[in-house]
Amino acid sequence: MNGFPILSAMMLVPLLGAVVCLFASASSARKIALAATLVDFALGLVLWSQYRIGGDQWQFRESVALFQGFSWKLGIDGIALLLIELSVFLMPICIGASWKSVEKRVGEYMAAFLLMEMLIIGVFTAQDLFLFYIFFEAGLIPMYLIIGVWGGANRIYASYKFFLYTLLGSVLMLIAMLWMANDAGTTDIPTLMAYDFDPAAQKWLWLAFFASFAVKMPMWPVHTWLPDAHVQAPTAGSVLLAGVLLKMGGYGFIRFSLPMFPEASAQFAWLIFVLSMVAVIYTSLVALVQSDMKKLIAYSSVAHMAIVTVGLFAFNRQGLEGSMIVMLSHGFVSGALFLCVGIIYDRLHTREISRYGGLSINMPRYALFFMLFTMASVGLPGTSGFVGELLSLMGVYQVSSWVAAISGTGVILGAAYMLYLYRRVAFGDQKNADAAAMPDLDAREIAMVVALAIPVLWMGVYPESFLAPMRSDIAALEARVARAKPAGDARFLAGKPTIQTHAEHEGAE
Amino acid sequence: MHSILIIVFAPLLAAIIAGLGNRALGNTVAKSITTGALFLSAALSWPIFLSFVSGSAEPSVTPVLHWVQSGSLNFDWALRVDTLTAVMLVVITTVSALVHLYSWGYMDEDPDQPRFFAYLSLFTFAMLMLVTADNLVQMFFGWEGVGLASYLLIGFWFKKPSACAAAIKAFVVNRVGDLGFMLGIFGTYLVFNTVSIPEILAAAPSMAGSTIGFLGTRWDTMTILCILLFIGACGKSAQLGLHTWLPDAMEGPTPVSALIHAATMVTAGVFMVCRLSPMFATSETAMHVVTYVGAATCFFAATIGTCQWDIKRVIAYSTCSQLGYMFVAAGVGAPGAAMFHLFTHAFFKALLFLGAGSVIHAMHHEQDMRYYGALRKKIPLTFYAMMAGTLAITGVGIVDVFGFAGFYSKDSILEAAYASASSSGSFGFWCGISAALLTSFYSWRLVFLTFYGKPRWSQSEHIQHAVHDAHGHGDHAHDHDDHGHNHGHDDGTAGYHPHESPLSMLIPLGVLSFGAVFAGFLFSHSFISEGTGEFWKGAVAFNEHLIHHMHEVPLWVKWAPFVVMLTGFVIAWNNYIRNPKAPAAFVEQFSVLHRFVYNKWFFDELYNFLFVRPAFWFGRLFWKAGDEGTIDRFGPDGAAWLVARGTRYAQKVQSGYLYSYALVMLLGLVGAVSWVMVR
């Protein structure tokens, strides 16, 4: 796209759409929003097809100096590309999910979503430190409104909790950014990614960024905003929150913490590992005892995100690539699971698991797709969840078998709580007459779940499409952090080839 | 060798068509497509197997699709065919095709048939992917795929709470094993820098003597890798400790039990150990572990089998026990014998299950053997089939003349265990001999309780239902007058007439009976005789010495299985034909022992106590006391409380009275001045 500012265009389209939606009637607002998101999706496909794998690290660069060294600087690498694709893919589904269920203030609702999309793309494309910060923080506002205005009964509490948590981390990040801009003399992210900060200062900077990303991720113990936010948010809000917003934390670690502060990252890897291991077991067990569907899936998200963080701080190829795949996969799968909850919520207006049961009988199509996404969430090979988990855990195993083994219990516990959920919703006999009377998926819903099923299976069977664009970027990142790479606890010692097989078993245990 | 693509993917395609088409296609079309696909696969598999038997085929790998490349980690979808795969191919496709056919009859009245057949075909596909895997990750794909199919089929009658619970249990317990498998894959990649099975096997011997850290302890590299992988095998093959899901899996329809929980899926663990036998061979410790676990399971499961009443559970524990035999063989370094027993077992165990299904079908879904009896004359063809299966599993045969299938394979395992002359080997031998006695006892007990004696059907609720449905519609008044109303029949039949199964069920029984009778005799030469290397072509690592010693064991070792088999038969005959009161007397005398065994050594209770209840308890604790009681209380809610509290104080200070402001101003001024002065 010689010179055409496609990234700016991808941000402009939803922005314009948002403005128009504000003044449009309910039914036309829906159509405008859908059209805008579909156009953006189309642009996203163009972006993907034009992205040259193995080309420059940063492509589609745009730069307009604004004032005081602050500039409108955009550009993407393979990592950002994939996350943008995820976002523009999920967006039309979000609009579709709200087609019928949102009836009040439709124009404003659609505008909030479109604004959200613009800001998300901004986060993943920004190449200027402060531009990134603005997008990163501004994203809070539409989400805050979506939860606070269109949410459930306890929406005000949830939206404040969401806002307070995420803002707290951001303040520290801003201070760190100011210090960095001052120290390095630039706000250009690619330059900063190659800049070597003093290791002593790195520690503080890392912690400041960590405060923000850990909340976004969310990591244990700053995860408690997530279940509330999910439970109260409308379906599309949950899809967006789980699908994309949580990925900003992981993106932050990949883009800032690891390349800018490699030494500090290695130093604090233990902290990440401990928090993640706790998260896997803790939140999985909490998920097991939930009676609210959305809360259950929200807690499972925390457990899955913990797999992302352990992979990121494994400092090797499999860990990093695995984490990216887990993020993408979780975007599709958890989005799909929240959508599945939304579909039956629209019919019965309750998230209480025990109010359902036996849906396989009256909603066989729904049961099929719900099963598929459940299995993807559990990490069944052949679905996207597996590839990510395998790589991520394989990466971290090379650093610490403890972390891999304990995080690996997630595959057991994950199966337990997801299948237990599925059993209570879709299996069993039809014990509630109103649940038994629910109609199966309609065409709109089928279109959405099928759209989500395709990438889930695609990524599971042929993940190369997703691994290839980011390969060189991950390689660069691996090279960048290589100097701080931890040794790993395996400490493999080769045997002496002369010794015969009988002698060596004394030392076996 | 492109027929392998059809063999593997035809079932997948059929599953997708039948599953998605479901009601739109209708029962007959869906059933025809899946069954047809399976017969096609079976028809293409036998030539491959026979070409390996005749020695004319060479191992091959058919690439399908690139899968994952991440740094030096690189693996593809590919289909490997060698002798080991060929054996599994015929076992899987043959049994699966027959089970598909059988299900036409067995599931005839089920309202949800396309789904059932789609699951069966999906299972077959996953199992075929498992056995054709060229790398550990694809093996894991098949491994989990069969787990999914097993979960879906156990829970096929999802309205039954017990079926749902059993399905979840099967999946989750298997996942425990899978974690071991995954860690094994990770460790293997760490050490070998590849997950390709041939490369690992080639490099394994060079790892001798190396050590590696795992969970803070130091291990011999190959020992820990093999043990981790073996944990996975234990899960899938229901070995001691991870076996609890298998008996519960009998909640699924009986054809499923025959296909998945007897002939194929549960043997995946054995297959894995045999496939990786060159790797296991590098670690004596790991081999001992395999042997001990296999031997212990073999004995333990056989004891439980002796006092179960549910006909399917008897066979399920029997399966568990037979899998133990296979691990003993693999553990003492005779994977050929393990695979041979896997091969013969697939036929006779599928036969026993399908026969049991035929009995259940005849007895209107009654599974409790206490309510059977005297069925020999009513369903003679089923009876003959069950007899063939029983003769095979108990290992009836005369050395050097002829024997039923189990005779060759089981004896070869016991001989190998004896010949290995290691401590684990002799443990395996003695456990195996004891289990052979128990096997003979519970197998004949099953036959005698089911087919001999007097009818005891009238006690069965299922039979009463059937009788009432048949006779009771006209006269409702009669139905209510008493519960044990036998319509004038006091011979224990309750007026019920068992009917022989339809042809679609009898044909599979016939074919499998043939296998149970002749499979051992026909193929023992290929699998286990000396110079068998030509058959295996390096697909498994066996010990040529051991094979040699196997054929030179003392005569009493060769005859011991025959003797215990006869003993078991006599005890069963005595207890259930000659003197039917004997079992009750025995139970009374050894009530503690009986309770222990009858309750399956209390494994379920133990696991509930150790894992299930604590998991829920901790979940609630973390949620209520952790998230809500601590993090929220001192985090956001605490902050909100502080702000609210703080503003209330701030509010008080801003009273609006001029004098109070003046006082504060004065105090401030005094403070400031004194600060300056003191400084």
PDB file of N, CA and C in Angstrom, chain B residues 329-358:
ATOM      1  N   ALA B 329       4.817 -57.509  30.123  1.00  0.00           N
ATOM      2  CA  ALA B 329       5.613 -57.942  28.973  1.00  0.00           C
ATOM      3  C   ALA B 329       6.502 -56.822  28.474  1.00  0.00           C
ATOM      4  N   ALA B 330       5.917 -55.628  28.354  1.00  0.00           N
ATOM      5  CA  ALA B 330       6.711 -54.504  27.865  1.00  0.00           C
ATOM      6  C   ALA B 330       7.838 -54.198  28.843  1.00  0.00           C
ATOM      7  N   GLY B 331       7.546 -54.356  30.127  1.00  0.00           N
ATOM      8  CA  GLY B 331       8.532 -54.014  31.141  1.00  0.00           C
ATOM      9  C   GLY B 331       9.696 -54.980  31.223  1.00  0.00           C
ATOM     10  N   VAL B 332       9.453 -56.240  30.924  1.00  0.00           N
ATOM     11  CA  VAL B 332      10.566 -57.189  31.002  1.00  0.00           C
ATOM     12  C   VAL B 332      11.334 -57.246  29.684  1.00  0.00           C
ATOM     13  N   GLY B 333      10.945 -56.417  28.729  1.00  0.00           N
ATOM     14  CA  GLY B 333      11.708 -56.351  27.487  1.00  0.00           C
ATOM     15  C   GLY B 333      11.181 -57.250  26.404  1.00  0.00           C
ATOM     16  N   ALA B 334       9.885 -57.534  26.473  1.00  0.00           N
ATOM     17  CA  ALA B 334       9.292 -58.344  25.409  1.00  0.00           C
ATOM     18  C   ALA B 334       8.111 -57.613  24.799  1.00  0.00           C
ATOM     19  N   PRO B 335       8.347 -56.470  24.170  1.00  0.00           N
ATOM     20  CA  PRO B 335       7.216 -55.725  23.593  1.00  0.00           C
ATOM     21  C   PRO B 335       6.473 -56.521  22.533  1.00  0.00           C
ATOM     22  N   GLY B 336       7.182 -57.479  21.913  1.00  0.00           N
ATOM     23  CA  GLY B 336       6.495 -58.316  20.935  1.00  0.00           C
ATOM     24  C   GLY B 336       5.368 -59.088  21.593  1.00  0.00           C
ATOM     25  N   ALA B 337       5.655 -59.634  22.778  1.00  0.00           N
ATOM     26  CA  ALA B 337       4.632 -60.378  23.506  1.00  0.00           C
ATOM     27  C   ALA B 337       3.513 -59.446  23.944  1.00  0.00           C
ATOM     28  N   ALA B 338       3.889 -58.217  24.366  1.00  0.00           N
ATOM     29  CA  ALA B 338       2.875 -57.249  24.775  1.00  0.00           C
ATOM     30  C   ALA B 338       1.939 -56.944  23.621  1.00  0.00           C
ATOM     31  N   MET B 339       2.528 -56.711  22.442  1.00  0.00           N
ATOM     32  CA  MET B 339       1.703 -56.383  21.283  1.00  0.00           C
ATOM     33  C   MET B 339       0.860 -57.579  20.862  1.00  0.00           C
ATOM     34  N   PHE B 340       1.424 -58.769  21.061  1.00  0.00           N
ATOM     35  CA  PHE B 340       0.679 -59.970  20.692  1.00  0.00           C
ATOM     36  C   PHE B 340      -0.540 -60.112  21.587  1.00  0.00           C
ATOM     37  N   HIS B 341      -0.339 -59.882  22.876  1.00  0.00           N
ATOM     38  CA  HIS B 341      -1.482 -59.984  23.778  1.00  0.00           C
ATOM     39  C   HIS B 341      -2.484 -58.880  23.472  1.00  0.00           C
ATOM     40  N   LEU B 342      -1.975 -57.707  23.120  1.00  0.00           N
ATOM     41  CA  LEU B 342      -2.870 -56.607  22.735  1.00  0.00           C
ATOM     42  C   LEU B 342      -3.736 -57.033  21.560  1.00  0.00           C
ATOM     43  N   PHE B 343      -3.073 -57.689  20.612  1.00  0.00           N
ATOM     44  CA  PHE B 343      -3.735 -58.124  19.380  1.00  0.00           C
ATOM     45  C   PHE B 343      -4.820 -59.161  19.662  1.00  0.00           C
ATOM     46  N   THR B 344      -4.451 -60.185  20.408  1.00  0.00           N
ATOM     47  CA  THR B 344      -5.445 -61.238  20.669  1.00  0.00           C
ATOM     48  C   THR B 344      -6.525 -60.730  21.624  1.00  0.00           C
ATOM     49  N   HIS B 345      -6.090 -59.956  22.597  1.00  0.00           N
ATOM     50  CA  HIS B 345      -7.024 -59.427  23.587  1.00  0.00           C
ATOM     51  C   HIS B 345      -8.097 -58.587  22.899  1.00  0.00           C
ATOM     52  N   ALA B 346      -7.684 -57.827  21.882  1.00  0.00           N
ATOM     53  CA  ALA B 346      -8.659 -56.990  21.184  1.00  0.00           C
ATOM     54  C   ALA B 346      -9.807 -57.839  20.664  1.00  0.00           C
ATOM     55  N   PHE B 347      -9.473 -59.017  20.138  1.00  0.00           N
ATOM     56  CA  PHE B 347     -10.534 -59.856  19.590  1.00  0.00           C
ATOM     57  C   PHE B 347     -11.387 -60.467  20.690  1.00  0.00           C
ATOM     58  N   PHE B 348     -10.730 -61.106  21.657  1.00  0.00           N
ATOM     59  CA  PHE B 348     -11.590 -61.829  22.598  1.00  0.00           C
ATOM     60  C   PHE B 348     -12.278 -60.901  23.573  1.00  0.00           C
ATOM     61  N   LYS B 349     -11.645 -59.756  23.889  1.00  0.00           N
ATOM     62  CA  LYS B 349     -12.318 -58.868  24.834  1.00  0.00           C
ATOM     63  C   LYS B 349     -13.460 -58.123  24.166  1.00  0.00           C
ATOM     64  N   ALA B 350     -13.253 -57.724  22.909  1.00  0.00           N
ATOM     65  CA  ALA B 350     -14.370 -57.116  22.186  1.00  0.00           C
ATOM     66  C   ALA B 350     -15.501 -58.120  22.063  1.00  0.00           C
ATOM     67  N   LEU B 351     -15.120 -59.375  21.844  1.00  0.00           N
ATOM     68  CA  LEU B 351     -16.132 -60.434  21.748  1.00  0.00           C
ATOM     69  C   LEU B 351     -16.901 -60.568  23.052  1.00  0.00           C
ATOM     70  N   LEU B 352     -16.170 -60.588  24.175  1.00  0.00           N
ATOM     71  CA  LEU B 352     -16.843 -60.729  25.468  1.00  0.00           C
ATOM     72  C   LEU B 352     -17.793 -59.562  25.717  1.00  0.00           C
ATOM     73  N   PHE B 353     -17.326 -58.358  25.399  1.00  0.00           N
ATOM     74  CA  PHE B 353     -18.188 -57.200  25.623  1.00  0.00           C
ATOM     75  C   PHE B 353     -19.416 -57.234  24.718  1.00  0.00           C
ATOM     76  N   LEU B 354     -19.183 -57.549  23.451  1.00  0.00           N
ATOM     77  CA  LEU B 354     -20.321 -57.572  22.545  1.00  0.00           C
ATOM     78  C   LEU B 354     -21.263 -58.712  22.918  1.00  0.00           C
ATOM     79  N   GLY B 355     -20.682 -59.800  23.387  1.00  0.00           N
ATOM     80  CA  GLY B 355     -21.523 -60.898  23.870  1.00  0.00           C
ATOM     81  C   GLY B 355     -22.344 -60.449  25.069  1.00  0.00           C
ATOM     82  N   ALA B 356     -21.676 -59.750  25.997  1.00  0.00           N
ATOM     83  CA  ALA B 356     -22.383 -59.233  27.160  1.00  0.00           C
ATOM     84  C   ALA B 356     -23.486 -58.289  26.705  1.00  0.00           C
ATOM     85  N   GLY B 357     -23.156 -57.490  25.679  1.00  0.00           N
ATOM     86  CA  GLY B 357     -24.166 -56.585  25.148  1.00  0.00           C
ATOM     87  C   GLY B 357     -25.359 -57.351  24.612  1.00  0.00           C
ATOM     88  N   SER B 358     -25.070 -58.462  23.970  1.00  0.00           N
ATOM     89  CA  SER B 358     -26.144 -59.292  23.430  1.00  0.00           C
ATOM     90  C   SER B 358     -27.005 -59.858  24.555  1.00  0.00           C
TER      91      SER B 358
END
